[in-house]
Amino acid sequence: GEDVEQSLFLSVREGDSSVINCTYTDSSSTYLYWYKQEPGAGLQLLTYIFSNMDMKQDQRLTVLLNKKDKHLSLRIADTQTGDSAIYFCAESKNQGGKLIFGQGTELSVKP
Amino acid sequence: DGGITQSPKYLFRKEGQNVTLSCEQNLNHDAMYWYRQDPGQGLRLIYYSQIVNDFQKGDIAEGYSVSREKKESFPLTVTSAQKNPTAFYLCASIGQGATQPQHFGDGTRLSIL
């Protein structure tokens, strides 16, 4: 079956690194995504990674994929108060296809 | 600018009433999706449409209906059969063979009066 799991809350201090973790069960997942949702808004794509990659870096964001353990993580360097939001992990078998979402991790950044 | 527009932002439903949520996109995207979001849960797929005049049920289609008469528009009707409609509803779209994944609207929050 398809299932994506995330912890619900993470609290960090401004300037620290944040690491948000995600596990998935479908080994045929091809694309894995991270979305950010600010209060009362839709989802904004942050980054995505193909299953044939181990790591992707984009400015302050680093995505690590461990295919053996079906574990995906998002690291935010130098976390700012503006990074406070809910972060969703999602997986898909094909680009543009149906997405399976995790429950979302609420990141709280304290000054 | 191109994008996805959902309206209204807030909607209230009386008991026994059907309500329709609007989703319009000017991105020329083929596929459109409706999701429901509840607190502490991920997004759950209600309905999706890969092409005009065709749509498929998602994981929680009961109590909802959709139509796809135009490429730009994918309205969602929450019927009186949906007994727990209070939620945040998100619409998304993606073009055929696009290199970007789903783009989302800003959502509609539906509440019961």
PDB file of C-alpha atoms in Angstrom:
ATOM      1  CA  GLY A   1       0.000   0.000   0.000  1.00  0.00           C
ATOM      2  CA  GLU A   2       0.907   3.632  -0.186  1.00  0.00           C
ATOM      3  CA  ASP A   3       1.629   5.509   3.021  1.00  0.00           C
ATOM      4  CA  VAL A   4       3.714   8.548   3.899  1.00  0.00           C
ATOM      5  CA  GLU A   5       4.546   9.378   7.514  1.00  0.00           C
ATOM      6  CA  GLN A   6       5.901  12.537   9.122  1.00  0.00           C
ATOM      7  CA  SER A   7       6.240  13.736  12.691  1.00  0.00           C
ATOM      8  CA  LEU A   8       3.696  16.463  13.438  1.00  0.00           C
ATOM      9  CA  PHE A   9       5.789  19.135  15.161  1.00  0.00           C
ATOM     10  CA  LEU A  10       9.324  20.541  15.182  1.00  0.00           C
ATOM     11  CA  SER A  11      10.578  23.540  17.122  1.00  0.00           C
ATOM     12  CA  VAL A  12      13.955  25.192  16.512  1.00  0.00           C
ATOM     13  CA  ARG A  13      15.722  28.450  17.359  1.00  0.00           C
ATOM     14  CA  GLU A  14      16.380  31.073  14.729  1.00  0.00           C
ATOM     15  CA  GLY A  15      19.734  30.483  13.055  1.00  0.00           C
ATOM     16  CA  ASP A  16      19.793  26.754  13.799  1.00  0.00           C
ATOM     17  CA  SER A  17      19.323  24.062  11.171  1.00  0.00           C
ATOM     18  CA  SER A  18      15.977  22.277  10.890  1.00  0.00           C
ATOM     19  CA  VAL A  19      15.645  18.697   9.755  1.00  0.00           C
ATOM     20  CA  ILE A  20      12.204  17.425   8.792  1.00  0.00           C
ATOM     21  CA  ASN A  21      11.907  13.692   8.243  1.00  0.00           C
ATOM     22  CA  CYS A  22       9.562  11.584   6.148  1.00  0.00           C
ATOM     23  CA  THR A  23       9.175   7.864   5.546  1.00  0.00           C
ATOM     24  CA  TYR A  24       7.246   6.218   2.744  1.00  0.00           C
ATOM     25  CA  THR A  25       6.232   2.659   2.035  1.00  0.00           C
ATOM     26  CA  ASP A  26       5.871   2.426  -1.746  1.00  0.00           C
ATOM     27  CA  SER A  27       9.218   1.316  -3.148  1.00  0.00           C
ATOM     28  CA  SER A  28       8.039   2.139  -6.670  1.00  0.00           C
ATOM     29  CA  SER A  29       7.807   5.845  -5.829  1.00  0.00           C
ATOM     30  CA  THR A  30       9.688   7.739  -8.470  1.00  0.00           C
ATOM     31  CA  TYR A  31       9.308  11.362  -7.429  1.00  0.00           C
ATOM     32  CA  LEU A  32       9.447  12.768  -3.919  1.00  0.00           C
ATOM     33  CA  TYR A  33       8.423  16.318  -3.115  1.00  0.00           C
ATOM     34  CA  TRP A  34       8.558  18.864  -0.326  1.00  0.00           C
ATOM     35  CA  TYR A  35       5.815  21.476  -0.127  1.00  0.00           C
ATOM     36  CA  LYS A  36       5.449  24.426   2.268  1.00  0.00           C
ATOM     37  CA  GLN A  37       2.096  25.717   3.496  1.00  0.00           C
ATOM     38  CA  GLU A  38       1.740  29.046   5.287  1.00  0.00           C
ATOM     39  CA  PRO A  39      -1.417  29.708   7.368  1.00  0.00           C
ATOM     40  CA  GLY A  40      -4.573  29.929   5.287  1.00  0.00           C
ATOM     41  CA  ALA A  41      -2.720  29.438   2.015  1.00  0.00           C
ATOM     42  CA  GLY A  42      -2.207  26.761  -0.604  1.00  0.00           C
ATOM     43  CA  LEU A  43       0.870  24.602  -0.984  1.00  0.00           C
ATOM     44  CA  GLN A  44       4.071  25.993  -2.428  1.00  0.00           C
ATOM     45  CA  LEU A  45       6.535  23.605  -4.013  1.00  0.00           C
ATOM     46  CA  LEU A  46       9.939  23.873  -2.331  1.00  0.00           C
ATOM     47  CA  THR A  47      11.914  21.174  -4.058  1.00  0.00           C
ATOM     48  CA  TYR A  48      11.697  17.655  -5.436  1.00  0.00           C
ATOM     49  CA  ILE A  49      14.021  14.749  -6.017  1.00  0.00           C
ATOM     50  CA  PHE A  50      13.987  11.787  -8.361  1.00  0.00           C
ATOM     51  CA  SER A  51      14.412   8.319  -6.879  1.00  0.00           C
ATOM     52  CA  ASN A  52      17.702   7.830  -8.739  1.00  0.00           C
ATOM     53  CA  MET A  53      19.260  10.674  -6.746  1.00  0.00           C
ATOM     54  CA  ASP A  54      20.638  10.600  -3.202  1.00  0.00           C
ATOM     55  CA  MET A  55      20.872  14.296  -2.539  1.00  0.00           C
ATOM     56  CA  LYS A  56      19.743  17.619  -3.927  1.00  0.00           C
ATOM     57  CA  GLN A  57      20.791  21.039  -2.676  1.00  0.00           C
ATOM     58  CA  ASP A  58      19.099  24.321  -3.450  1.00  0.00           C
ATOM     59  CA  GLN A  59      20.378  27.351  -1.512  1.00  0.00           C
ATOM     60  CA  ARG A  60      19.404  26.775   2.151  1.00  0.00           C
ATOM     61  CA  LEU A  61      17.550  23.543   1.373  1.00  0.00           C
ATOM     62  CA  THR A  62      19.136  20.084   1.268  1.00  0.00           C
ATOM     63  CA  VAL A  63      17.122  16.977   0.462  1.00  0.00           C
ATOM     64  CA  LEU A  64      18.525  13.565   1.349  1.00  0.00           C
ATOM     65  CA  LEU A  65      17.001  10.337   0.068  1.00  0.00           C
ATOM     66  CA  ASN A  66      17.767   6.910   1.520  1.00  0.00           C
ATOM     67  CA  LYS A  67      16.013   4.515  -0.839  1.00  0.00           C
ATOM     68  CA  LYS A  68      16.950   1.428   1.156  1.00  0.00           C
ATOM     69  CA  ASP A  69      15.215   2.748   4.263  1.00  0.00           C
ATOM     70  CA  LYS A  70      12.560   4.670   2.248  1.00  0.00           C
ATOM     71  CA  HIS A  71      13.496   7.787   4.194  1.00  0.00           C
ATOM     72  CA  LEU A  72      13.462  11.356   2.931  1.00  0.00           C
ATOM     73  CA  SER A  73      14.646  14.412   4.833  1.00  0.00           C
ATOM     74  CA  LEU A  74      14.588  18.156   4.292  1.00  0.00           C
ATOM     75  CA  ARG A  75      17.287  20.235   5.970  1.00  0.00           C
ATOM     76  CA  ILE A  76      16.824  23.993   6.209  1.00  0.00           C
ATOM     77  CA  ALA A  77      20.060  25.792   7.042  1.00  0.00           C
ATOM     78  CA  ASP A  78      20.059  29.034   9.068  1.00  0.00           C
ATOM     79  CA  THR A  79      16.342  28.725   9.834  1.00  0.00           C
ATOM     80  CA  GLN A  80      14.477  32.040   9.947  1.00  0.00           C
ATOM     81  CA  THR A  81      11.155  33.016  11.536  1.00  0.00           C
ATOM     82  CA  GLY A  82       9.734  33.257   8.017  1.00  0.00           C
ATOM     83  CA  ASP A  83      10.337  29.533   7.639  1.00  0.00           C
ATOM     84  CA  SER A  84       7.618  28.825  10.224  1.00  0.00           C
ATOM     85  CA  ALA A  85       4.981  26.844   8.325  1.00  0.00           C
ATOM     86  CA  ILE A  86       3.697  23.326   7.727  1.00  0.00           C
ATOM     87  CA  TYR A  87       5.943  21.192   5.527  1.00  0.00           C
ATOM     88  CA  PHE A  88       4.480  18.310   3.541  1.00  0.00           C
ATOM     89  CA  CYS A  89       6.322  15.387   2.088  1.00  0.00           C
ATOM     90  CA  ALA A  90       4.654  13.746  -0.951  1.00  0.00           C
ATOM     91  CA  GLU A  91       5.445  10.920  -3.321  1.00  0.00           C
ATOM     92  CA  SER A  92       4.346   9.974  -6.803  1.00  0.00           C
ATOM     93  CA  LYS A  93       4.992   7.148  -9.208  1.00  0.00           C
ATOM     94  CA  ASN A  94       5.110   9.440 -12.205  1.00  0.00           C
ATOM     95  CA  GLN A  95       5.597  13.127 -12.818  1.00  0.00           C
ATOM     96  CA  GLY A  96       2.253  14.851 -12.949  1.00  0.00           C
ATOM     97  CA  GLY A  97       0.474  11.895 -11.452  1.00  0.00           C
ATOM     98  CA  LYS A  98      -1.423  11.341  -8.239  1.00  0.00           C
ATOM     99  CA  LEU A  99       0.394  12.573  -5.134  1.00  0.00           C
ATOM    100  CA  ILE A 100       0.342  10.792  -1.774  1.00  0.00           C
ATOM    101  CA  PHE A 101       0.908  13.264   1.068  1.00  0.00           C
ATOM    102  CA  GLY A 102       2.224  12.896   4.595  1.00  0.00           C
ATOM    103  CA  GLN A 103       0.358  14.512   7.493  1.00  0.00           C
ATOM    104  CA  GLY A 104       2.597  17.567   7.468  1.00  0.00           C
ATOM    105  CA  THR A 105       5.195  18.776   9.990  1.00  0.00           C
ATOM    106  CA  GLU A 106       4.526  22.095  11.696  1.00  0.00           C
ATOM    107  CA  LEU A 107       7.823  23.943  12.023  1.00  0.00           C
ATOM    108  CA  SER A 108       7.977  26.607  14.711  1.00  0.00           C
ATOM    109  CA  VAL A 109      10.997  28.931  14.680  1.00  0.00           C
ATOM    110  CA  LYS A 110      11.632  30.820  17.902  1.00  0.00           C
ATOM    111  CA  PRO A 111      13.675  34.048  17.931  1.00  0.00           C
TER     112      PRO A 111
ATOM    113  CA  ASP B   1       0.280  36.279 -14.326  1.00  0.00           C
ATOM    114  CA  GLY B   2      -0.794  32.671 -14.790  1.00  0.00           C
ATOM    115  CA  GLY B   3      -2.132  30.758 -11.848  1.00  0.00           C
ATOM    116  CA  ILE B   4      -4.921  28.889 -10.129  1.00  0.00           C
ATOM    117  CA  THR B   5      -7.792  30.842  -8.603  1.00  0.00           C
ATOM    118  CA  GLN B   6     -10.097  29.355  -6.022  1.00  0.00           C
ATOM    119  CA  SER B   7     -13.238  31.112  -4.857  1.00  0.00           C
ATOM    120  CA  PRO B   8     -14.660  31.952  -2.490  1.00  0.00           C
ATOM    121  CA  LYS B   9     -11.952  32.011   0.185  1.00  0.00           C
ATOM    122  CA  TYR B  10     -14.542  31.294   2.899  1.00  0.00           C
ATOM    123  CA  LEU B  11     -17.862  29.492   2.441  1.00  0.00           C
ATOM    124  CA  PHE B  12     -20.640  28.560   4.830  1.00  0.00           C
ATOM    125  CA  ARG B  13     -23.115  25.758   4.304  1.00  0.00           C
ATOM    126  CA  LYS B  14     -26.470  25.207   5.913  1.00  0.00           C
ATOM    127  CA  GLU B  15     -27.737  21.728   6.741  1.00  0.00           C
ATOM    128  CA  GLY B  16     -29.094  19.941   3.668  1.00  0.00           C
ATOM    129  CA  GLN B  17     -27.602  22.434   1.254  1.00  0.00           C
ATOM    130  CA  ASN B  18     -25.312  21.790  -1.714  1.00  0.00           C
ATOM    131  CA  VAL B  19     -22.468  24.248  -2.241  1.00  0.00           C
ATOM    132  CA  THR B  20     -20.053  24.625  -5.148  1.00  0.00           C
ATOM    133  CA  LEU B  21     -16.406  25.603  -4.882  1.00  0.00           C
ATOM    134  CA  SER B  22     -14.817  27.205  -7.903  1.00  0.00           C
ATOM    135  CA  CYS B  23     -11.381  26.434  -9.340  1.00  0.00           C
ATOM    136  CA  GLU B  24     -10.097  28.217 -12.449  1.00  0.00           C
ATOM    137  CA  GLN B  25      -6.644  28.038 -14.031  1.00  0.00           C
ATOM    138  CA  ASN B  26      -5.126  30.000 -16.901  1.00  0.00           C
ATOM    139  CA  LEU B  27      -2.004  27.848 -17.127  1.00  0.00           C
ATOM    140  CA  ASN B  28      -3.364  25.740 -20.007  1.00  0.00           C
ATOM    141  CA  HIS B  29      -2.952  22.678 -17.789  1.00  0.00           C
ATOM    142  CA  ASP B  30      -4.681  19.427 -18.708  1.00  0.00           C
ATOM    143  CA  ALA B  31      -4.982  17.754 -15.308  1.00  0.00           C
ATOM    144  CA  MET B  32      -6.763  19.209 -12.307  1.00  0.00           C
ATOM    145  CA  TYR B  33      -7.193  17.873  -8.768  1.00  0.00           C
ATOM    146  CA  TRP B  34      -9.311  18.502  -5.675  1.00  0.00           C
ATOM    147  CA  TYR B  35      -7.955  17.765  -2.200  1.00  0.00           C
ATOM    148  CA  ARG B  36      -9.435  18.001   1.249  1.00  0.00           C
ATOM    149  CA  GLN B  37      -7.236  19.054   4.193  1.00  0.00           C
ATOM    150  CA  ASP B  38      -8.142  18.415   7.831  1.00  0.00           C
ATOM    151  CA  PRO B  39      -6.024  19.507  10.822  1.00  0.00           C
ATOM    152  CA  GLY B  40      -3.188  17.094  11.575  1.00  0.00           C
ATOM    153  CA  GLN B  41      -3.800  15.154   8.365  1.00  0.00           C
ATOM    154  CA  GLY B  42      -2.246  15.289   4.966  1.00  0.00           C
ATOM    155  CA  LEU B  43      -4.152  16.158   1.848  1.00  0.00           C
ATOM    156  CA  ARG B  44      -6.637  13.543   0.693  1.00  0.00           C
ATOM    157  CA  LEU B  45      -7.647  13.301  -2.952  1.00  0.00           C
ATOM    158  CA  ILE B  46     -11.353  13.799  -3.683  1.00  0.00           C
ATOM    159  CA  TYR B  47     -11.561  13.824  -7.492  1.00  0.00           C
ATOM    160  CA  TYR B  48      -9.214  14.419 -10.386  1.00  0.00           C
ATOM    161  CA  SER B  49      -9.520  15.046 -14.102  1.00  0.00           C
ATOM    162  CA  GLN B  50      -6.823  14.333 -16.669  1.00  0.00           C
ATOM    163  CA  ILE B  51      -8.725  15.794 -19.615  1.00  0.00           C
ATOM    164  CA  VAL B  52     -11.878  17.739 -20.445  1.00  0.00           C
ATOM    165  CA  ASN B  53     -15.143  15.811 -20.017  1.00  0.00           C
ATOM    166  CA  ASP B  54     -13.440  13.072 -18.012  1.00  0.00           C
ATOM    167  CA  PHE B  55     -12.819  12.690 -14.283  1.00  0.00           C
ATOM    168  CA  GLN B  56     -12.080   9.948 -11.753  1.00  0.00           C
ATOM    169  CA  LYS B  57     -12.858   9.412  -8.083  1.00  0.00           C
ATOM    170  CA  GLY B  58     -10.065   9.839  -5.601  1.00  0.00           C
ATOM    171  CA  ASP B  59      -9.818   8.310  -2.158  1.00  0.00           C
ATOM    172  CA  ILE B  60     -12.716  10.179  -0.512  1.00  0.00           C
ATOM    173  CA  ALA B  61     -15.208  10.948  -3.316  1.00  0.00           C
ATOM    174  CA  GLU B  62     -18.395  10.088  -1.395  1.00  0.00           C
ATOM    175  CA  GLY B  63     -20.599  13.141  -0.900  1.00  0.00           C
ATOM    176  CA  TYR B  64     -18.823  15.168  -3.591  1.00  0.00           C
ATOM    177  CA  SER B  65     -19.343  15.711  -7.311  1.00  0.00           C
ATOM    178  CA  VAL B  66     -17.356  17.457 -10.042  1.00  0.00           C
ATOM    179  CA  SER B  67     -17.600  18.477 -13.684  1.00  0.00           C
ATOM    180  CA  ARG B  68     -14.985  19.303 -16.308  1.00  0.00           C
ATOM    181  CA  GLU B  69     -16.759  21.015 -19.184  1.00  0.00           C
ATOM    182  CA  LYS B  70     -13.883  23.393 -19.885  1.00  0.00           C
ATOM    183  CA  LYS B  71     -10.139  22.941 -19.619  1.00  0.00           C
ATOM    184  CA  GLU B  72      -9.810  25.987 -17.366  1.00  0.00           C
ATOM    185  CA  SER B  73     -12.483  25.059 -14.853  1.00  0.00           C
ATOM    186  CA  PHE B  74     -13.003  22.180 -12.406  1.00  0.00           C
ATOM    187  CA  PRO B  75     -15.776  23.044  -9.917  1.00  0.00           C
ATOM    188  CA  LEU B  76     -16.387  20.873  -6.859  1.00  0.00           C
ATOM    189  CA  THR B  77     -19.870  20.458  -5.379  1.00  0.00           C
ATOM    190  CA  VAL B  78     -20.140  19.441  -1.753  1.00  0.00           C
ATOM    191  CA  THR B  79     -23.518  17.742  -1.506  1.00  0.00           C
ATOM    192  CA  SER B  80     -25.800  17.298   1.490  1.00  0.00           C
ATOM    193  CA  ALA B  81     -24.677  13.663   1.528  1.00  0.00           C
ATOM    194  CA  GLN B  82     -21.272  14.778   2.813  1.00  0.00           C
ATOM    195  CA  LYS B  83     -21.933  14.688   6.543  1.00  0.00           C
ATOM    196  CA  ASN B  84     -18.674  16.243   7.697  1.00  0.00           C
ATOM    197  CA  PRO B  85     -17.833  18.899   5.109  1.00  0.00           C
ATOM    198  CA  THR B  86     -15.961  21.322   7.377  1.00  0.00           C
ATOM    199  CA  ALA B  87     -12.423  21.420   5.975  1.00  0.00           C
ATOM    200  CA  PHE B  88      -9.957  23.344   3.853  1.00  0.00           C
ATOM    201  CA  TYR B  89     -10.303  22.476   0.154  1.00  0.00           C
ATOM    202  CA  LEU B  90      -7.377  22.808  -2.230  1.00  0.00           C
ATOM    203  CA  CYS B  91      -7.387  22.682  -6.018  1.00  0.00           C
ATOM    204  CA  ALA B  92      -4.273  21.855  -8.046  1.00  0.00           C
ATOM    205  CA  SER B  93      -3.329  21.518 -11.702  1.00  0.00           C
ATOM    206  CA  ILE B  94      -0.520  20.253 -13.903  1.00  0.00           C
ATOM    207  CA  GLY B  95       0.136  20.312 -17.652  1.00  0.00           C
ATOM    208  CA  GLN B  96       0.669  17.259 -19.851  1.00  0.00           C
ATOM    209  CA  GLY B  97       4.272  16.166 -19.750  1.00  0.00           C
ATOM    210  CA  ALA B  98       5.129  19.150 -17.597  1.00  0.00           C
ATOM    211  CA  THR B  99       8.447  19.246 -15.799  1.00  0.00           C
ATOM    212  CA  GLN B 100       6.919  20.859 -12.731  1.00  0.00           C
ATOM    213  CA  PRO B 101       4.662  18.987 -10.290  1.00  0.00           C
ATOM    214  CA  GLN B 102       1.288  20.169  -9.111  1.00  0.00           C
ATOM    215  CA  HIS B 103       0.549  23.870  -8.653  1.00  0.00           C
ATOM    216  CA  PHE B 104      -1.968  24.751  -5.949  1.00  0.00           C
ATOM    217  CA  GLY B 105      -4.590  27.429  -5.464  1.00  0.00           C
ATOM    218  CA  ASP B 106      -4.938  29.308  -2.172  1.00  0.00           C
ATOM    219  CA  GLY B 107      -7.816  27.158  -0.947  1.00  0.00           C
ATOM    220  CA  THR B 108     -11.423  27.524   0.213  1.00  0.00           C
ATOM    221  CA  ARG B 109     -12.369  27.071   3.848  1.00  0.00           C
ATOM    222  CA  LEU B 110     -15.837  25.530   4.172  1.00  0.00           C
ATOM    223  CA  SER B 111     -17.731  25.660   7.456  1.00  0.00           C
ATOM    224  CA  ILE B 112     -21.158  24.508   8.622  1.00  0.00           C
ATOM    225  CA  LEU B 113     -23.662  27.082   9.905  1.00  0.00           C
TER     226      LEU B 113
END
